[in-house]
CSV table of C-alpha atoms in Angstrom, one decimal:
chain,number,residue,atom,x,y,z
A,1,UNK,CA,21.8,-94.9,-70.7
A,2,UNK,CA,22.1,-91.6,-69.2
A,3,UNK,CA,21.9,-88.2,-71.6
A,4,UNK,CA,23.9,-84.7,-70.6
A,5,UNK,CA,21.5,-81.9,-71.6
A,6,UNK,CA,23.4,-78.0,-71.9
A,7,UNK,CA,20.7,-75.7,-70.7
A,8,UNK,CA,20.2,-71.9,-71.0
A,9,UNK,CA,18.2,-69.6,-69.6
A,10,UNK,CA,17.4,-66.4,-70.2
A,11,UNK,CA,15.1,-63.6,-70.0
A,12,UNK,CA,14.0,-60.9,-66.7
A,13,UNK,CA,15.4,-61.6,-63.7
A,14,UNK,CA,13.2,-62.2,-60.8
A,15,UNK,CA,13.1,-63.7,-57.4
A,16,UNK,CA,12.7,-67.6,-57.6
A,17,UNK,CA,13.4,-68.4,-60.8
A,18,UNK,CA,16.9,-70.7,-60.3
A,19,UNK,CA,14.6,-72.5,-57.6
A,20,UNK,CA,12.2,-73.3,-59.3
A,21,UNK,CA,13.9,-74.4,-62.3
A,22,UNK,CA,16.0,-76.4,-60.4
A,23,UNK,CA,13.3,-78.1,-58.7
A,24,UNK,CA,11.2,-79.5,-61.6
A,25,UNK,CA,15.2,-81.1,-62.7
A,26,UNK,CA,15.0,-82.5,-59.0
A,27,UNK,CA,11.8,-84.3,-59.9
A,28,UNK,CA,13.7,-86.1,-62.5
A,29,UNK,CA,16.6,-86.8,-60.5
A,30,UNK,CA,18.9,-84.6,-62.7
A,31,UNK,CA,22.8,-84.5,-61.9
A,32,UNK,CA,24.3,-81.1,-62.1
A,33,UNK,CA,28.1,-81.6,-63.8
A,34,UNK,CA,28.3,-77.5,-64.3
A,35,UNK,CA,26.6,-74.2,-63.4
A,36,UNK,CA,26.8,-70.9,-64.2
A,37,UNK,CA,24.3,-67.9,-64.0
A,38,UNK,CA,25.0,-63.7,-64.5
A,39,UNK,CA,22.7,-61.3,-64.1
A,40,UNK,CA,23.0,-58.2,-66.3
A,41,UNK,CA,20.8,-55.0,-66.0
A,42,UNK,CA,18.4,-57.2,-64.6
A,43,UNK,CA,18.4,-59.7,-67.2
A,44,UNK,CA,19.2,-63.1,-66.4
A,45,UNK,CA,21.4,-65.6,-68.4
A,46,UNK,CA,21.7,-69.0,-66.4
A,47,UNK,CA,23.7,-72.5,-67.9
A,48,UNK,CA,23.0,-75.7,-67.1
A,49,UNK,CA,25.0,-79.0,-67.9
A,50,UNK,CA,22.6,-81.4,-66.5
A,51,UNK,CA,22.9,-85.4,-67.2
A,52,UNK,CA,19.6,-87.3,-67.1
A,53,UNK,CA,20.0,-90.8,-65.5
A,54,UNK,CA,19.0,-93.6,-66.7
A,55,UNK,CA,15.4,-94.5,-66.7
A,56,UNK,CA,13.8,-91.1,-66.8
A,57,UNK,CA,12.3,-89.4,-69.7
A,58,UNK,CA,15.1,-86.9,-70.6
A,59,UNK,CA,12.2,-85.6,-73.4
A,60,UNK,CA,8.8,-84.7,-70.8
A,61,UNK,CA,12.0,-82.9,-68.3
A,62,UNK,CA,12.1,-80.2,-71.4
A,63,UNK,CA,8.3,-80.2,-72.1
A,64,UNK,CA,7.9,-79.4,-68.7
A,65,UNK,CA,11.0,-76.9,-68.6
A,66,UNK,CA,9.7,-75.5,-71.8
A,67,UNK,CA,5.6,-74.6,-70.3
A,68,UNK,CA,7.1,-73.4,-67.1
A,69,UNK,CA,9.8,-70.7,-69.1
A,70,UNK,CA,6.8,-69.7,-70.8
A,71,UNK,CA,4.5,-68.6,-67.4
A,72,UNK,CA,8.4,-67.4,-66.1
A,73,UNK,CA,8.8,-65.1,-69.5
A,74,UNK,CA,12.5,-67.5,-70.0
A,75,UNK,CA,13.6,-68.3,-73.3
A,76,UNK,CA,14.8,-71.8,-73.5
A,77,UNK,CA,18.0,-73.5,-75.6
A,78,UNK,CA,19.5,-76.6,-75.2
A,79,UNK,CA,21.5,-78.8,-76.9
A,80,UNK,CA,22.8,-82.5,-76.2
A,81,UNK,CA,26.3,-83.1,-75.2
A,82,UNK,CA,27.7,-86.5,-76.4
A,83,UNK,CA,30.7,-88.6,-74.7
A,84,UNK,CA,33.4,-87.4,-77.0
A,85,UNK,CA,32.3,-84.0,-76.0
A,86,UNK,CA,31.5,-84.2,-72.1
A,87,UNK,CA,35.1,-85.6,-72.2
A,88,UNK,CA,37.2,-83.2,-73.7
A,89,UNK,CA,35.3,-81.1,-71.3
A,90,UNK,CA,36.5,-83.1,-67.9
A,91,UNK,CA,40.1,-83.2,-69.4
A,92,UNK,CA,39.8,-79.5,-69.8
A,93,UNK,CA,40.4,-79.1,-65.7
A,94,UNK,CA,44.3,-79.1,-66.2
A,95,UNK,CA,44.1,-75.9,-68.9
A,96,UNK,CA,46.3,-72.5,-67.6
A,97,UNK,CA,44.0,-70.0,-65.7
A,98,UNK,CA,44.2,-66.4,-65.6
A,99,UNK,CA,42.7,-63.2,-64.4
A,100,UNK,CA,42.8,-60.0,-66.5
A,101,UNK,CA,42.1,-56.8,-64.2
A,102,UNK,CA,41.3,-54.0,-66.8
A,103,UNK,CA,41.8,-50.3,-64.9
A,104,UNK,CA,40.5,-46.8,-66.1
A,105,UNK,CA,38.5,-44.1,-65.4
A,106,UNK,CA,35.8,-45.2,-67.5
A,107,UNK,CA,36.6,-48.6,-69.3
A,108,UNK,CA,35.4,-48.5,-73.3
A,109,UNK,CA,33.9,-51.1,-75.7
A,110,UNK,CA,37.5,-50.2,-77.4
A,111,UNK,CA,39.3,-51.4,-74.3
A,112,UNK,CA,37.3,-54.8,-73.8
A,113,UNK,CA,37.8,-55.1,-78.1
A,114,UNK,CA,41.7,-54.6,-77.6
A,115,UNK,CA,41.9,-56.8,-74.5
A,116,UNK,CA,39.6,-59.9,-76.3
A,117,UNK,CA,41.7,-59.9,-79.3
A,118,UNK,CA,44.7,-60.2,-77.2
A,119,UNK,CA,43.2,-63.2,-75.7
A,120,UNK,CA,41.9,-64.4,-79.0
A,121,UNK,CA,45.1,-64.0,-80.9
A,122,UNK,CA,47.2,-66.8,-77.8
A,123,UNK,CA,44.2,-69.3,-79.0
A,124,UNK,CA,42.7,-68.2,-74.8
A,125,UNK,CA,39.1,-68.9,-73.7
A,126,UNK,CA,37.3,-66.3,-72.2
A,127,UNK,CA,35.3,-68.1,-69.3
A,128,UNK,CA,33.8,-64.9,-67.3
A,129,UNK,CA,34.0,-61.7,-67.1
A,130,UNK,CA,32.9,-59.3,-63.7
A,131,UNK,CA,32.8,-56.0,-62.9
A,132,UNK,CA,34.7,-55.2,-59.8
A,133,UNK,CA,33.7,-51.3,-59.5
A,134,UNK,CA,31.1,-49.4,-58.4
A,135,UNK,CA,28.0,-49.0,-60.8
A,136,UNK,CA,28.8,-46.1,-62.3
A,137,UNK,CA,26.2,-42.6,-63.7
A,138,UNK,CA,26.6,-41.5,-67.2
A,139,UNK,CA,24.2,-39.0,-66.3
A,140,UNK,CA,26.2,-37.5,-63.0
A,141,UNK,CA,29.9,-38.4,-64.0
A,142,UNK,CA,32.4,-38.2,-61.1
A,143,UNK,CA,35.9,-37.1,-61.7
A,144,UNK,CA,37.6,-39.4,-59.6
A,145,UNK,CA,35.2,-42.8,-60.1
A,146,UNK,CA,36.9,-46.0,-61.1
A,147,UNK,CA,36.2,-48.6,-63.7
A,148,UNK,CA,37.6,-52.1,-63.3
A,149,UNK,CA,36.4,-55.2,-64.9
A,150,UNK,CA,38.2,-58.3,-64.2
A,151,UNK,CA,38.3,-61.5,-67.1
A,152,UNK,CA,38.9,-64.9,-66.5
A,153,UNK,CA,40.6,-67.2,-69.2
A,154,UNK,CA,41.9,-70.3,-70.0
A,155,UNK,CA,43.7,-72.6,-72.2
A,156,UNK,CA,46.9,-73.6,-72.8
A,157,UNK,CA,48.7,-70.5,-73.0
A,158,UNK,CA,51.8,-70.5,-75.9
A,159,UNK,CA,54.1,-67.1,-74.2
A,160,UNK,CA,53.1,-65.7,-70.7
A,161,UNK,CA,55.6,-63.4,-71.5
A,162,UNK,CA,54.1,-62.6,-75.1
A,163,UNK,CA,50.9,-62.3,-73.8
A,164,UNK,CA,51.9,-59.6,-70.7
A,165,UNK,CA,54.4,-57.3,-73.7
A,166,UNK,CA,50.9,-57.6,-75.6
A,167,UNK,CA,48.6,-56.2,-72.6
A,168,UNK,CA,51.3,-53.5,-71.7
A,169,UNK,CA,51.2,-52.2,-75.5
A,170,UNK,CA,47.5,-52.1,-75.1
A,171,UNK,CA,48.0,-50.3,-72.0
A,172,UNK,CA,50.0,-47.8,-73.0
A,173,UNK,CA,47.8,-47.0,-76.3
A,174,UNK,CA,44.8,-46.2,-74.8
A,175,UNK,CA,45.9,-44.8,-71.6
A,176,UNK,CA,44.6,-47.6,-69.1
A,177,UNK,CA,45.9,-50.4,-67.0
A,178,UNK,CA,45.8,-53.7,-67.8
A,179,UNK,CA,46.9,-56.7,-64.9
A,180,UNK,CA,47.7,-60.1,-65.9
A,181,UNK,CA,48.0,-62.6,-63.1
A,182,UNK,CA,47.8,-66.3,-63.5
A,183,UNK,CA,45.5,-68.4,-61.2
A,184,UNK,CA,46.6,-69.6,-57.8
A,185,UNK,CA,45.9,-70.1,-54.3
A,186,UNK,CA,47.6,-67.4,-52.7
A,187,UNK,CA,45.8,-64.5,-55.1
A,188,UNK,CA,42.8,-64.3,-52.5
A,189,UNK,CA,45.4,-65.0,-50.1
A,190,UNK,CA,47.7,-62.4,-49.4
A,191,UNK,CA,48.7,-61.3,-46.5
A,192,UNK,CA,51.6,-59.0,-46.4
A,193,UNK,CA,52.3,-55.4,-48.5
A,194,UNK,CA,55.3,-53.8,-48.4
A,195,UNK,CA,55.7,-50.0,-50.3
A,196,UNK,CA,58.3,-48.0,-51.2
A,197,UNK,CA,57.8,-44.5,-49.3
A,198,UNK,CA,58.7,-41.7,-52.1
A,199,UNK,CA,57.0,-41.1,-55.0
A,200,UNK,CA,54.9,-44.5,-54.0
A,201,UNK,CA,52.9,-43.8,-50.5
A,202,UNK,CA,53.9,-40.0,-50.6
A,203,UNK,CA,53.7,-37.3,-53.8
A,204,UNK,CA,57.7,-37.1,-54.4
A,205,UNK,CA,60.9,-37.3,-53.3
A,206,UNK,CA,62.0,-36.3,-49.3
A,207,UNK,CA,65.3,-36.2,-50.3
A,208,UNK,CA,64.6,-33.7,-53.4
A,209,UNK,CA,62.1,-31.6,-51.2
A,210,UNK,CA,65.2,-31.4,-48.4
A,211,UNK,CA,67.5,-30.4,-51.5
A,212,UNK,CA,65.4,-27.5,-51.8
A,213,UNK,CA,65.7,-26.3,-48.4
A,214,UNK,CA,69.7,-27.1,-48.4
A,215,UNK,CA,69.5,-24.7,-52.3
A,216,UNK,CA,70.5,-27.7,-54.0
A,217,UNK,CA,67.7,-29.1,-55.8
A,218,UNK,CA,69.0,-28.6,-59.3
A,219,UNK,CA,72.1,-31.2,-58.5
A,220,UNK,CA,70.1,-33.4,-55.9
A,221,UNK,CA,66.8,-33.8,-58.6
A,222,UNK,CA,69.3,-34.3,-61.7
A,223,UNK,CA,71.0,-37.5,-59.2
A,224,UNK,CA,68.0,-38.9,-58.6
A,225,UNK,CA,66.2,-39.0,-61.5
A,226,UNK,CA,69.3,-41.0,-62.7
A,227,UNK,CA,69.0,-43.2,-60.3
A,228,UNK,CA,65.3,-44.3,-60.6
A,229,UNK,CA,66.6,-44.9,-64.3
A,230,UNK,CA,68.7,-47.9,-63.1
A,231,UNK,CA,71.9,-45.2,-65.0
A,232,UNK,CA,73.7,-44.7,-61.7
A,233,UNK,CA,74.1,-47.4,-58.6
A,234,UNK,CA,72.0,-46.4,-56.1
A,235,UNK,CA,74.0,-46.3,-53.1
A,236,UNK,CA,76.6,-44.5,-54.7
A,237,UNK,CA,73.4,-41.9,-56.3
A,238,UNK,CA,72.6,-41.9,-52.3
A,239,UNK,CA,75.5,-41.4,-50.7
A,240,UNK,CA,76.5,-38.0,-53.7
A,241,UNK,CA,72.3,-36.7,-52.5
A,242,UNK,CA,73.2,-36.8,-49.5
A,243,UNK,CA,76.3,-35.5,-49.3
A,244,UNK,CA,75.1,-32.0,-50.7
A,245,UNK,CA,72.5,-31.4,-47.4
A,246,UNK,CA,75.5,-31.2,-45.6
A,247,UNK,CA,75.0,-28.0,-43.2
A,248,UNK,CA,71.6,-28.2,-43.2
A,249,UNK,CA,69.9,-27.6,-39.8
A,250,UNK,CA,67.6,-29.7,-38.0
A,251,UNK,CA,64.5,-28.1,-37.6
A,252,UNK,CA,64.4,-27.5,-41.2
A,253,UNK,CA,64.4,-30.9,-41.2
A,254,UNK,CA,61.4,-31.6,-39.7
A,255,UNK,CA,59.8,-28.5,-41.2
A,256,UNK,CA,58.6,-31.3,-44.0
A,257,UNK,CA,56.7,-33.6,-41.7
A,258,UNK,CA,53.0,-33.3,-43.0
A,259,UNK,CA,54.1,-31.0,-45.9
A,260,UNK,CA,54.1,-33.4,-48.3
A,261,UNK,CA,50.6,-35.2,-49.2
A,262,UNK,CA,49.9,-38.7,-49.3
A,263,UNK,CA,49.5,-40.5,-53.0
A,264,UNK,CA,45.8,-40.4,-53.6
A,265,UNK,CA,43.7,-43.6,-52.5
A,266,UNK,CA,47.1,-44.4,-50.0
A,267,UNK,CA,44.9,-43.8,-47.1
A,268,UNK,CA,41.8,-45.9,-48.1
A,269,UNK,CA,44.5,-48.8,-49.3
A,270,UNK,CA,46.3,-48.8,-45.8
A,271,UNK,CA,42.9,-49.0,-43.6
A,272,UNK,CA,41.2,-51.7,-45.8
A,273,UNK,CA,44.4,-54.1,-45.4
A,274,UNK,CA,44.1,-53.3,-42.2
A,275,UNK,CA,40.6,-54.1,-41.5
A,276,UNK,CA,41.5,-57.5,-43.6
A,277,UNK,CA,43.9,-58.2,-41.5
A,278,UNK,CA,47.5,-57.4,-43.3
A,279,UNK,CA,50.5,-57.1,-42.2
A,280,UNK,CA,52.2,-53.7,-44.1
A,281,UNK,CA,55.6,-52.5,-44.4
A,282,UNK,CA,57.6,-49.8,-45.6
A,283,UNK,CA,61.0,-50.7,-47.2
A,284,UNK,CA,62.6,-46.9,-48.1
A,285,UNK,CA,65.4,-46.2,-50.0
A,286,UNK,CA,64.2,-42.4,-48.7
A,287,UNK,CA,64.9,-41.4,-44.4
A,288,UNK,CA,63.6,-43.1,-41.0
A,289,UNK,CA,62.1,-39.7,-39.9
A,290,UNK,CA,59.5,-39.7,-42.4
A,291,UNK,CA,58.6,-42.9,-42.7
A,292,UNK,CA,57.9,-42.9,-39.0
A,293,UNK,CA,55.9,-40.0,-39.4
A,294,UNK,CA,53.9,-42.3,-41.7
A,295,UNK,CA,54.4,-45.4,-39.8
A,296,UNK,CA,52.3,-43.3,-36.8
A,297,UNK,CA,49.8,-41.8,-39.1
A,298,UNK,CA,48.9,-44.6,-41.0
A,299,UNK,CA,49.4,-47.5,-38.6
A,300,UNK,CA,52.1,-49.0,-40.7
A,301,UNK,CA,53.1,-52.2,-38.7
A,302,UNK,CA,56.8,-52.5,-40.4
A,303,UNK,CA,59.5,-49.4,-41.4
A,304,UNK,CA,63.0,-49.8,-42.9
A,305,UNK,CA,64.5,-46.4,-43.9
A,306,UNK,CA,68.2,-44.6,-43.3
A,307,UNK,CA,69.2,-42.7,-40.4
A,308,UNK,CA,69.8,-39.6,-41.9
A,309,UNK,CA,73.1,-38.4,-39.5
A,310,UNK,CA,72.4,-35.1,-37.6
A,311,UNK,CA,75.0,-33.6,-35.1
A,312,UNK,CA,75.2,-30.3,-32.9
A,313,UNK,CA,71.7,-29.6,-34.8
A,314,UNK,CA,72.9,-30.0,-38.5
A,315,UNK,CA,72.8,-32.9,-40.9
A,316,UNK,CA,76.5,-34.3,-41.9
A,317,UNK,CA,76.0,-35.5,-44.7
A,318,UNK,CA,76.0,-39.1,-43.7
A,319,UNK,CA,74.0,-41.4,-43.1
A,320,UNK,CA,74.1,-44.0,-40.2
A,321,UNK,CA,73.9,-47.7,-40.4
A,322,UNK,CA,73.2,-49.9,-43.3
A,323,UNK,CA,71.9,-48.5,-46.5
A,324,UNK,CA,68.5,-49.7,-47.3
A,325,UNK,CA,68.9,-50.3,-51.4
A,326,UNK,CA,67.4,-52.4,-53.4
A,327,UNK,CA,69.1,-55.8,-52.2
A,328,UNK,CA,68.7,-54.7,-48.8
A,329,UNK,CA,65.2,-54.0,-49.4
A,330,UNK,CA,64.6,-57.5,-50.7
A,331,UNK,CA,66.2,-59.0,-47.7
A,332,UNK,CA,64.1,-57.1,-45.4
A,333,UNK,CA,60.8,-58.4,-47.1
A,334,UNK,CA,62.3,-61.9,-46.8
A,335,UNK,CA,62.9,-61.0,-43.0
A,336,UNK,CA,59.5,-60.0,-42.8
A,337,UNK,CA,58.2,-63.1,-44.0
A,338,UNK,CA,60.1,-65.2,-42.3
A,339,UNK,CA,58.8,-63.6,-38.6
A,340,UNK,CA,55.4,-63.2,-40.0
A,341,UNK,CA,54.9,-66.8,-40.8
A,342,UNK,CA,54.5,-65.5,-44.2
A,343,UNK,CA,55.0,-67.4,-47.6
A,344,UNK,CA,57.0,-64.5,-50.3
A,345,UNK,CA,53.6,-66.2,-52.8
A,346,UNK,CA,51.9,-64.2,-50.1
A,347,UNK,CA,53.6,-60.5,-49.9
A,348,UNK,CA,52.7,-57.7,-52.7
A,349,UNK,CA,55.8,-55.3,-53.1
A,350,UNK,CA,55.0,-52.2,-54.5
A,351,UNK,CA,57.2,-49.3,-55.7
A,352,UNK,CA,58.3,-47.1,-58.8
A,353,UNK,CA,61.9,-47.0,-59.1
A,354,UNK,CA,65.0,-49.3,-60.4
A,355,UNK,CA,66.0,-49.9,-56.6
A,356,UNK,CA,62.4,-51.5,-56.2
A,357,UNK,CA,63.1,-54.3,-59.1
A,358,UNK,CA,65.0,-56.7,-56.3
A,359,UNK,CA,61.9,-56.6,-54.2
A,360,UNK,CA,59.3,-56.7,-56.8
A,361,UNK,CA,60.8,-59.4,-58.8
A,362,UNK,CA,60.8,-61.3,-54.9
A,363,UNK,CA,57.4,-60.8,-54.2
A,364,UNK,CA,54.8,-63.2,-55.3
A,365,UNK,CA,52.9,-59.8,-57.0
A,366,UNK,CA,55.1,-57.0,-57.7
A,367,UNK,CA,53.4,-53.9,-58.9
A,368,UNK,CA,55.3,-50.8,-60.4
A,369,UNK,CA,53.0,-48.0,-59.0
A,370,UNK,CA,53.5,-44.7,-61.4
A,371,UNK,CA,56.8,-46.0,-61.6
A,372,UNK,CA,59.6,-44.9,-64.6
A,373,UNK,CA,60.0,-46.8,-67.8
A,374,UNK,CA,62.7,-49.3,-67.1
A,375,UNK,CA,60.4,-50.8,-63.7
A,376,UNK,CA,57.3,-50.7,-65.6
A,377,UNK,CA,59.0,-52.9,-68.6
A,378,UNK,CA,60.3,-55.4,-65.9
A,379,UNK,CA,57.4,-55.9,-63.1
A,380,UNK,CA,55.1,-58.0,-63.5
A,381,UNK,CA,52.5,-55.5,-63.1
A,382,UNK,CA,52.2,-51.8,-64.0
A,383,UNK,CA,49.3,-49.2,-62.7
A,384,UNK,CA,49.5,-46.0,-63.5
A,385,UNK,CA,46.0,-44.7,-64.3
A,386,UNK,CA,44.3,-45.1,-60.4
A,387,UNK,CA,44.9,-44.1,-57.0
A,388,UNK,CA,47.1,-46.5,-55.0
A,389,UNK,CA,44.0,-47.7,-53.5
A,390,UNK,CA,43.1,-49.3,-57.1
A,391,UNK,CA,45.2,-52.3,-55.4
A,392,UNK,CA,42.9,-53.9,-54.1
A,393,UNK,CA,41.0,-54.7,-57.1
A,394,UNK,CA,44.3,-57.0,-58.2
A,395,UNK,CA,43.9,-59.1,-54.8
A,396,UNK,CA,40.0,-59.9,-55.9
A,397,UNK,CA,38.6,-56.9,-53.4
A,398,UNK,CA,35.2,-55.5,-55.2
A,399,UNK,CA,33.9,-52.2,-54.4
A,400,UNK,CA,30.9,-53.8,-53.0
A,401,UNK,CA,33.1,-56.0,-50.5
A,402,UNK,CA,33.7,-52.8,-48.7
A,403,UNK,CA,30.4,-51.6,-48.4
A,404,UNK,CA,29.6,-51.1,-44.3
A,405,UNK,CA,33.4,-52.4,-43.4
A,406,UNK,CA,35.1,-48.9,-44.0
A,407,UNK,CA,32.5,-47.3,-41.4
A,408,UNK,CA,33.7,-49.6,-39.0
């Protein structure tokens, strides 16, 4: 009768040392039913479930296991697994999976502590945890570094929804972010991202940086922060905005192109989906003139904005065409989709107002970027701590993945 052996290594890493482990179980004919090997500051922790077929001496395997861990300075448990056992193990293939992204500047033994107990407390299994940033220098701190470690756990999971209120708590206490995404195909898969322009790709508001130059911040700013509440419908929040720029003339207008910076890390984001072959959009609540400003700069492949009216050199007050809300900005990621060959499992929205909810709530990640209270409480994801290019650690990218491919 065949015996299942659990193995574990561990000790200095070196060069060799899974290959020639591996090979003295080859000599015995050894089946390996489950793997798994980290290596921490250089110190190696390898697992093993090995089964032992019939016929062979399951005991000399370890003697011989045992004297080479010795001249290979390895440690050496194991442990027999019985039927019962290696069973409950098979029939544990059909548990929930997630992935826990955990964002900061720096990312505390009180952050991992919170997050674990969270897990812990919905009866999850933590199966592996990765760092996803750059090594980081205690001794040379950066201002701007960032600190992501990503968890993988399973189990079968009681709330979803308890679990993400949990995590946003957590979030919100210690000043990180915390993304909660269960396991799919179409995680490593996505190929489409579509932004919301103001206050999302750019630092602030076109419409509220116009105001200024029309004199009429105080009523345009005091309209639109009601709107990104969700208090007042957007088109008719829109339509009041941009009624008061009435008068304005046009090459004040334009006086704005370039004047207002990009949202930190938006420019790394942009060229790495690029480079990985994305599709991008941006689906703007905020004026065509800007976004194809940015469409030009940034290589954008997709813009959707309004056509802010301007006649005999003024603006009128009006806008032409179809107003881009929030339904229309849903439908135009659907369109999107639909010509790309896209599947909506496949697009990330991102954006930080209540006109952004249709879209998020649409695509298969929506992510509420610095966004107000109300979006943050209703997306399914919420960063706020990182620059926009933080992102990318949410569709699996590592730091190292883009070592070499952003000189290119």
């Amino acid at each position: 009768m065949s015996e299942t052996i659990l193995l574990h290594f561990s000790g200095q890493d070196r060069h060799g040392i899974t290959a020639e482990l591996t090979a003295l179980l080859a000599e015995c004919s050894a089946c390996i039913l489950d793997i798994g090997q980290a290596v921490v500051h250089e110190t190696l922790a390898l697992g093993l479930l090995a089964e032992f077929p019939e016929g062979t001496s399951c005991a000399a395997s370890l003697e011989k296991l045992k004297a080479r861990c010795v001249t290979l300075g390895l440690q050496l448990r194991h442990s027999p697994v019985d039927a019962a056992a290696l069973d409950r193990w098979i029939a544990a293939q059909g548990k929930d999976r997630y992935h826990i992204t955990v964002l900061g500047r720096v990312i505390s033994a009180q952050h991992l502590a919170r997050v674990s107990s969270i897990i812990a407390e919905h009866d999850m299994n933590i199966d592996r945890i990765e760092r996803l940033s750059g090594r980081l220098s205690l001794a040379a701190p950066a201002p701007h570094t960032n600190a992501c470690v990503e968890l993988h756990i399973s189990g079968q999971l009681r709330s979803e929804s308890g679990m993400r209120a949990s995590f946003l708590s957590a979030a919100s206490d210690l000043s990180i972010d915390i993304a909660f995404q269960r396991e799919s195909i179409f995680r490593r898969n996505r190929r489409l991202f579509a932004f919301d322009m103001d206050s999302t790709l750019i630092q602030g508001e076109v419409i509220d940086e116009l105001a200024k130059l029309a004199g009429v911040a105080d009523q345009v700013v005091k309209i639109t922060e009601s709107a990104m509440r969700g208090e007042i419908e957007f088109k008719e929040s829109f339509s009041r905005r941009v009624g008061l720029l009435k008068g304005l003339p046009e090459e004040r207008v334009y006086e704005l192109l370039g004047k207002i910076p990009l949202v930190d890390g938006a420019e790394r984001l942009i060229r790495t989906l690029k480079l990985l072959g994305y599709k991008t959009a941006i689906l703007s609540g905020g004026f065509n003139f800007f976004a194809r400003h940015l469409q030009q700069r940034l290589g954008i492949d997709y813009i959707f904005a309004n056509e802010l009216e301007i006649v005999d050199g003024a603006v009128t007050g009006r806008v032409i065409g179809t107003v881009v809300d929030g339904p229309r900005k849903a439908a135009l990621l659907e369109e999107i989709a639909a010509r790309e060959k896209i599947s909506l499992e496949q697009a990330v929205a991102v954006g930080d107002g209540a006109n952004d909810l249709p879209m998020l709530s649409l695509a298969g990640m929506g992510i509420a970027f610095r966004a107000k209270p109300v979006v943050r409480q209703r997306a399914d994801h919420s960063l706020s701590q990182l620059g926009l290019d933080s992102l990318l650690y949410l569709i699996g990218v590592r730091d190292r993945d883009l070592d070499g491919l952003e000189a290119l």
